[in-house]
Short mmCIF file of C-alpha atoms in Angstrom, two decimals:
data_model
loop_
_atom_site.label_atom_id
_atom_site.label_comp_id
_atom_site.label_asym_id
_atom_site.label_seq_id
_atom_site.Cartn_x
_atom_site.Cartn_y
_atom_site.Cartn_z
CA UNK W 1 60.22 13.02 -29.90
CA UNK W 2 61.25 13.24 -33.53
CA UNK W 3 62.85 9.71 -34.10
CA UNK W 4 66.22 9.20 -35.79
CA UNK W 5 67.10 6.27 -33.79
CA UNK W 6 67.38 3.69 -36.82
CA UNK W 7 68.58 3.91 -40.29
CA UNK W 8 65.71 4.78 -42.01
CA UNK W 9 66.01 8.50 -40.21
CA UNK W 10 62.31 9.11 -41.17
CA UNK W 11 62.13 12.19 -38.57
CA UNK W 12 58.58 10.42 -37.37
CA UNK W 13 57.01 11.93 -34.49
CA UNK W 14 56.88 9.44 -31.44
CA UNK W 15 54.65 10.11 -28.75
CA UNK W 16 54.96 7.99 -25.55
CA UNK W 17 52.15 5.76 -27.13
CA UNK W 18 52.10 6.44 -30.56
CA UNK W 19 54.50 6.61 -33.42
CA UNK W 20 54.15 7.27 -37.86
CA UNK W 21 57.41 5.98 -38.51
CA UNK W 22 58.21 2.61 -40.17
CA UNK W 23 58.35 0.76 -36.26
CA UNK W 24 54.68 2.25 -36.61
CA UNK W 25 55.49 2.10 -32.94
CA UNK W 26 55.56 4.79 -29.52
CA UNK W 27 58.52 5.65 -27.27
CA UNK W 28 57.33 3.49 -24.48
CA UNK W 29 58.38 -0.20 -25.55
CA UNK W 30 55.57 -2.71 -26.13
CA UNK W 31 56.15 -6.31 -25.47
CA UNK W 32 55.05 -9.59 -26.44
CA UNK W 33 56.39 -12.14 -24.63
CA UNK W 34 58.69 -12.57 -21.94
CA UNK W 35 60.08 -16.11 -21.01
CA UNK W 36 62.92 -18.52 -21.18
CA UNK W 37 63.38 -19.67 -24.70
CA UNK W 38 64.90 -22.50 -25.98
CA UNK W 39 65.29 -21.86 -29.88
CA UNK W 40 68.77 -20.14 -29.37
CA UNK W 41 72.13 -21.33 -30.29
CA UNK W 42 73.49 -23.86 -27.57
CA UNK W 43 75.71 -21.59 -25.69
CA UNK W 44 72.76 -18.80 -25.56
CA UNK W 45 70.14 -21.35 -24.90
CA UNK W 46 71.93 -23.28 -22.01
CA UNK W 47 69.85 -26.16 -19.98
CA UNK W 48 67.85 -23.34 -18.62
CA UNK W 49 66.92 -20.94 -21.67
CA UNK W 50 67.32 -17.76 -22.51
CA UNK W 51 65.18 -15.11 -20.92
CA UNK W 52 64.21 -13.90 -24.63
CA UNK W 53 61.71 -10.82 -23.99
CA UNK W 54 60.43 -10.61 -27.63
CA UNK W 55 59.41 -6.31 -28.18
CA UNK W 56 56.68 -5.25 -30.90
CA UNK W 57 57.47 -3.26 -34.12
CA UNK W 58 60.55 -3.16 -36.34
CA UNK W 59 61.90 -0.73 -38.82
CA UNK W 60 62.60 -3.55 -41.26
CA UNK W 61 59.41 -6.00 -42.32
CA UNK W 62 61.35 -8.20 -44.14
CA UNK W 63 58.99 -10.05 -46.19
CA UNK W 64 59.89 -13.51 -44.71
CA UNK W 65 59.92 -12.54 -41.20
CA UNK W 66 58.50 -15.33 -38.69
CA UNK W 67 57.29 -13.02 -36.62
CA UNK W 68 55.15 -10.89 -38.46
CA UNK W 69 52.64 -10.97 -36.22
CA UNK W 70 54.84 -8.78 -33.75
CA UNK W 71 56.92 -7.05 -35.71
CA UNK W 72 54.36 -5.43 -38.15
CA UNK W 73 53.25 -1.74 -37.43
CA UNK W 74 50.57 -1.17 -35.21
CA UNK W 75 51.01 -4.85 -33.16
CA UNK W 76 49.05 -4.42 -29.89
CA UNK W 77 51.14 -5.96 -27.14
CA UNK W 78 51.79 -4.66 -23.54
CA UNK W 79 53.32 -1.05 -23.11
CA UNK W 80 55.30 -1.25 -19.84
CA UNK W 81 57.58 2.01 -18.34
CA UNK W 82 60.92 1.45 -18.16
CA UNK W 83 60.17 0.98 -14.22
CA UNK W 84 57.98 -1.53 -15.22
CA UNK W 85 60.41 -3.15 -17.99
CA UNK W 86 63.00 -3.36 -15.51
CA UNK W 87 61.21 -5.41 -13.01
CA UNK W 88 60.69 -7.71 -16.20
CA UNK W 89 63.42 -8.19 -16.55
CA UNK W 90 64.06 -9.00 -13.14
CA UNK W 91 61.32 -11.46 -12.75
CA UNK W 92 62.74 -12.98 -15.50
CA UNK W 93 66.36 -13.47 -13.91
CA UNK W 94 64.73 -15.12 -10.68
CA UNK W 95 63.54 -17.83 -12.98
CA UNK W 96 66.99 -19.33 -13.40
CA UNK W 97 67.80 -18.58 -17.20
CA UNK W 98 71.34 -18.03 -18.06
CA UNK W 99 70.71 -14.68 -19.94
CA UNK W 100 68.60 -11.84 -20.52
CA UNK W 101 67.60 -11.77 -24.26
CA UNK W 102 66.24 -8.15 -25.88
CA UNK W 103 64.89 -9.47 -29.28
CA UNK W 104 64.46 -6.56 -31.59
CA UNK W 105 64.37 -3.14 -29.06
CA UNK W 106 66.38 -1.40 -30.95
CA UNK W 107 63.45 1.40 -31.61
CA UNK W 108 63.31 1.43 -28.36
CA UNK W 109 66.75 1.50 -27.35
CA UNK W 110 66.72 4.95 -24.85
CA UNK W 111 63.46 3.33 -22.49
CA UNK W 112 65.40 -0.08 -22.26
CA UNK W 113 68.88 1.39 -21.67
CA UNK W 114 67.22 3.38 -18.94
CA UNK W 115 65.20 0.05 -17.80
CA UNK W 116 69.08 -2.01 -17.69
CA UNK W 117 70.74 1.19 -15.51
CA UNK W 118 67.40 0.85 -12.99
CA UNK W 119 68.14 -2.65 -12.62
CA UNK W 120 71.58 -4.39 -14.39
CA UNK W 121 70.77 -7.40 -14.81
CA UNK W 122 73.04 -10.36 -13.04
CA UNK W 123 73.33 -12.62 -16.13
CA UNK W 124 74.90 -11.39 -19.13
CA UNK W 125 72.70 -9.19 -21.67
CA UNK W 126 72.18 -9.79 -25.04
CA UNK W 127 70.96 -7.57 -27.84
CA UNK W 128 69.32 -9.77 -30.11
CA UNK W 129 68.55 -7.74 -33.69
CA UNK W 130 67.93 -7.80 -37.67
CA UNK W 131 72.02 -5.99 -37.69
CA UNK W 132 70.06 -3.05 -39.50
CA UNK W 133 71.12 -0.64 -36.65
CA UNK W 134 72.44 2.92 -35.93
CA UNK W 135 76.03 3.04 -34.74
CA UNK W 136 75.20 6.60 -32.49
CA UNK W 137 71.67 4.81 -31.18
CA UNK W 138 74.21 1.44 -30.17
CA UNK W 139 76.55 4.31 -28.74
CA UNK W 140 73.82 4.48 -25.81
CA UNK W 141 73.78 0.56 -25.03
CA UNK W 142 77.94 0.49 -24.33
CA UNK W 143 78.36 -0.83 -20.76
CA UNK W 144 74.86 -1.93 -20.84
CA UNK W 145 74.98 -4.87 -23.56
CA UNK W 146 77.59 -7.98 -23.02
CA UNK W 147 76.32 -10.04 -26.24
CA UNK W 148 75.66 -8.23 -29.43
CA UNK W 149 73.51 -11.08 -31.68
CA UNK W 150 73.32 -9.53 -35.14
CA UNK W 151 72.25 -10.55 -38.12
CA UNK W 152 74.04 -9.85 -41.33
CA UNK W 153 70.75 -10.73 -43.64
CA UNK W 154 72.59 -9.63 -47.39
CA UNK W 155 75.45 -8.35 -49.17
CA UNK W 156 73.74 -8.02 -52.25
CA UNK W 157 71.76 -4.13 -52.12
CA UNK W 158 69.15 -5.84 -54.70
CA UNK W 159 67.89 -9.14 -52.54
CA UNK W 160 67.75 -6.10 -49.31
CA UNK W 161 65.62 -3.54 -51.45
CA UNK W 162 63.94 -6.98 -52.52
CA UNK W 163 63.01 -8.79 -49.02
CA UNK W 164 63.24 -5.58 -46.67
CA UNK W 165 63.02 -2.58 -48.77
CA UNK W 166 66.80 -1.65 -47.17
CA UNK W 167 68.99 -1.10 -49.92
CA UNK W 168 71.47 0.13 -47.72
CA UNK W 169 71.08 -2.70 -45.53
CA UNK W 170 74.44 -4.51 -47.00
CA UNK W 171 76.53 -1.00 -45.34
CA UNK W 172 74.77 -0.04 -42.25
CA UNK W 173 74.68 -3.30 -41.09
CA UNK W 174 78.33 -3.95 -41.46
CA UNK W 175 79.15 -0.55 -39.58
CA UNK W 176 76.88 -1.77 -37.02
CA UNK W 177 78.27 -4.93 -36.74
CA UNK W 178 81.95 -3.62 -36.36
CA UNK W 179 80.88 -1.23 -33.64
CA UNK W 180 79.33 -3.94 -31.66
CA UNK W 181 82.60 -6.20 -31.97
CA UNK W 182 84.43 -3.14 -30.81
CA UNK W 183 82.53 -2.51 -27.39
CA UNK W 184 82.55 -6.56 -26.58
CA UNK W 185 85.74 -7.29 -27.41
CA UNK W 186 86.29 -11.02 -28.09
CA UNK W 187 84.05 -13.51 -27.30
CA UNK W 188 84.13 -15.13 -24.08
CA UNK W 189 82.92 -18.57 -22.51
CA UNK W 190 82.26 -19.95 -19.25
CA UNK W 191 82.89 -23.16 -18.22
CA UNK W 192 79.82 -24.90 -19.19
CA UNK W 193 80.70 -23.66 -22.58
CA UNK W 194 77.51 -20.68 -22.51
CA UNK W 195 78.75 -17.27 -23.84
CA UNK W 196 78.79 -14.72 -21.37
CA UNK W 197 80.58 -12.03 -23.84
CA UNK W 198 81.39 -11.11 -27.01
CA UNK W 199 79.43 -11.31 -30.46
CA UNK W 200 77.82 -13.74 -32.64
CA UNK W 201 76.91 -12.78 -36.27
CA UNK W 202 73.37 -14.67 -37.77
CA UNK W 203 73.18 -15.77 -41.47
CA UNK W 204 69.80 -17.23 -42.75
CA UNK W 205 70.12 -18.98 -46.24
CA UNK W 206 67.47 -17.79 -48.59
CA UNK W 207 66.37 -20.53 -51.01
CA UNK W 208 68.25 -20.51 -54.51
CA UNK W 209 70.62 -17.78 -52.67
CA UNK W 210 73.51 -19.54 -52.32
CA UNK W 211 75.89 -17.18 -54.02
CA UNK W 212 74.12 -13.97 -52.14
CA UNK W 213 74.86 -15.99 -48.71
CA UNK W 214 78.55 -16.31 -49.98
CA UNK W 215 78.89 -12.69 -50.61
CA UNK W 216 77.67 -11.98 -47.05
CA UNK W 217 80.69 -14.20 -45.71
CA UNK W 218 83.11 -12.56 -47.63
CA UNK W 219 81.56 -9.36 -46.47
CA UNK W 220 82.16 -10.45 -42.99
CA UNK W 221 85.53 -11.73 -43.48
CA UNK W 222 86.83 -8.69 -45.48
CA UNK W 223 85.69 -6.34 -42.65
CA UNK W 224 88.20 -7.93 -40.63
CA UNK W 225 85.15 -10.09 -38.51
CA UNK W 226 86.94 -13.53 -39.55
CA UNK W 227 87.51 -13.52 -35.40
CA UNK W 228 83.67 -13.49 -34.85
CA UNK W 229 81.80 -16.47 -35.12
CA UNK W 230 78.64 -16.97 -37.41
CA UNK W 231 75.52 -18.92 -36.52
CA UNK W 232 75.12 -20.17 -40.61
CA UNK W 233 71.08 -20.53 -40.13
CA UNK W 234 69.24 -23.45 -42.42
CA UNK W 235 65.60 -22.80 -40.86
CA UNK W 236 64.26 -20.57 -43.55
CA UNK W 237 60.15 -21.22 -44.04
CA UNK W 238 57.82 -19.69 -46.71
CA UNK W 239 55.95 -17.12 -44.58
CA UNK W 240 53.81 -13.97 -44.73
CA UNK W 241 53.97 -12.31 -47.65
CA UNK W 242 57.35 -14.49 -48.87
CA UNK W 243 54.63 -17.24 -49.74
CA UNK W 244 53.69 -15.09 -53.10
CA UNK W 245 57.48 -13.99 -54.18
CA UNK W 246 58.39 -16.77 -56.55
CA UNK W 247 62.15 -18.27 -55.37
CA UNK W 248 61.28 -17.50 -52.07
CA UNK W 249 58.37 -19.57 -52.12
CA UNK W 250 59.76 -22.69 -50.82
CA UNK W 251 62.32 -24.20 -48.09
CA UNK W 252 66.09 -23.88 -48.69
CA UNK W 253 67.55 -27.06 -50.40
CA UNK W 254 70.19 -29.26 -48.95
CA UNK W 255 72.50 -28.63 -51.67
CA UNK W 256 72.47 -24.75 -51.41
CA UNK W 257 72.78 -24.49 -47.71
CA UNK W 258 75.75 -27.57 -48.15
CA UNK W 259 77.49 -25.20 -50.71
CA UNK W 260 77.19 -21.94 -48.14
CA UNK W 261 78.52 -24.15 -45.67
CA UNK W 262 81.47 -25.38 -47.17
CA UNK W 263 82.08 -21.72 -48.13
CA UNK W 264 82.32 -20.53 -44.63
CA UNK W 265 84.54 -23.35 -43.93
CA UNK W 266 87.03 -22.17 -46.82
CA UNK W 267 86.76 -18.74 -45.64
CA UNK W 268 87.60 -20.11 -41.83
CA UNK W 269 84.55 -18.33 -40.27
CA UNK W 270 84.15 -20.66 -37.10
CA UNK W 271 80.45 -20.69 -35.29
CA UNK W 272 77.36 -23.06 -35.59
CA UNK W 273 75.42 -24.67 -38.49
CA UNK W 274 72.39 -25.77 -38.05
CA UNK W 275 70.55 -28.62 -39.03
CA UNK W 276 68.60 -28.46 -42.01
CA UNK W 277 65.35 -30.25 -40.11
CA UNK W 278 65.24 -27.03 -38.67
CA UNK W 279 63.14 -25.62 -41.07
CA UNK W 280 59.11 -25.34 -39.98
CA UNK W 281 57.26 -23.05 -38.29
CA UNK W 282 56.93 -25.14 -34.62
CA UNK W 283 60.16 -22.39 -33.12
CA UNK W 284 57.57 -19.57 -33.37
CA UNK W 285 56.67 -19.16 -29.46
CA UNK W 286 53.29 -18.09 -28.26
CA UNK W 287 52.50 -14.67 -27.85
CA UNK W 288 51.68 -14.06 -24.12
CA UNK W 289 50.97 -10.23 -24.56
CA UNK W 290 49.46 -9.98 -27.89
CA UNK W 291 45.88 -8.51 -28.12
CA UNK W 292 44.07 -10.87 -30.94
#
């Protein structure tokens, strides 16, 4: 196929195993791990996890990204059918978590929305990604998809050319975001307090970018999202190739991440904060599928 699926629209050709674009990646989704995970937000993560099934490649390579190891062109992990993704999936379900968490597929969004129409799962289905999406490729998830969990990474065009070479980011992301509000409608709770519907936006605080994270809430809130809640992220670590940038360099400060938070509070954007001890590297999980 010639792949247009994410913003980039770099026309690459994709073979079922092979790809030149920026996801560096084939049609066929590749996989790294799939297990319950307990790093989510508390009403993802549940007593029993989230069935996070963590997929190879990514069209953005943001400089500080945690999981460079995956998300890099060219990761070797294991490149199921959507037959085979399916029964995943399904495996996954059996084990008791309360969701079924698609971290980052969104370059290979037609092979998993065919995998979720072979076998829908029974728990709710959430599409966990960097925001930096297509609104016609999220077009083919509607029905599919009960939790959108985007991030909305920058504002600011400069820090996105800067940390993910997306100067659009700031845009596409915001169109994305809106679309995926649209198909969930409002978000929705159980009784044990897990979310079962809806969406949930992701900030991460970069270090000395307190006024960049501000703009990103204002973003949010002038797009008419003030009704979605944000998951204001403290856990930024120097990593990969963010280790030689200097400002990026080093863990966010109390003070900044204090000052984003109060912002979002002034704004009344509702959602999670986390803890500021949340910063290291231990969240990382293992990756069972990765060829060393």
């Amino acid at each position: 196929m010639i792949c247009d699926l994410c913003p980039r629209m770099c026309h690459a050709e994709r073979t079922e195993y092979e790809g030149n674009g920026r996801c560096g990646m084939g049609t066929l989704p590749v996989i790294a791990r799939a297990a319950p995970h307990f790093g989510e937000e508390p009403c993802l993560s549940g007593t029993r996890g989230s069935g996070a099934v963590f997929f190879c490649g990514c069209p953005l390579h943001c400089v500080f990204c945690q999981n460079e190891e995956i998300s890099r062109a060219g990761a070797h992990g294991k490149t199921v059918t959507p037959q085979e993704l399916a029964d995943i999936f399904s495996a996954l379900c059996a084990e008791g978590v309360h969701n079924l968490n698609l971290v980052t597929a969104g370059h290979f969004a037609p092979a998993v929305a065919e995998a979720l129409r072979i076998a829908k799962p029974a728990v709710p289905v959430i599409w966990n990604s960097g925001g930096y999406e297509r609104v016609e490729t999220l077009k083919m998830l509607e029905g599919l998809v009960d939790i959108y969990l985007p991030d909305y990474k920058y504002a600011d065009a400069g820090l996105a050319q800067l940390c993910s070479e997306a100067p659009d980011y700031p845009q596409i992301a915001l169109r994305a975001i809106v679309e995926m509000r649209r198909q969930t409608g409002d978000v929705q709770f159980d009784d044990d307090g897990l979310m079962v519907r809806g969406t949930m936006i992701r900030h991460l605080v970069l270090p000395g970018c307190a006024g960049a994270s501000m703009e990103a809430l204002n973003a949010l809130a002038g797009a008419g999202l003030d009704d979605v809640p944000v998951s204001l992220m403290a856990q930024y670590t120097p990593y990969g190739r963010a280790k030689q940038i200097p400002g990026l360099d080093r863990p966010v400060s109390a003070k900044t991440y204090r000052r984003v938070q109060e912002h979002m509070e002034w704004l009344g954007l509702n959602g999670y904060a986390q803890e500021a001890a949340s910063s290291g590297t231990s969240a990382i999980p293992e990756w069972t599928y990765l060829e060393k």
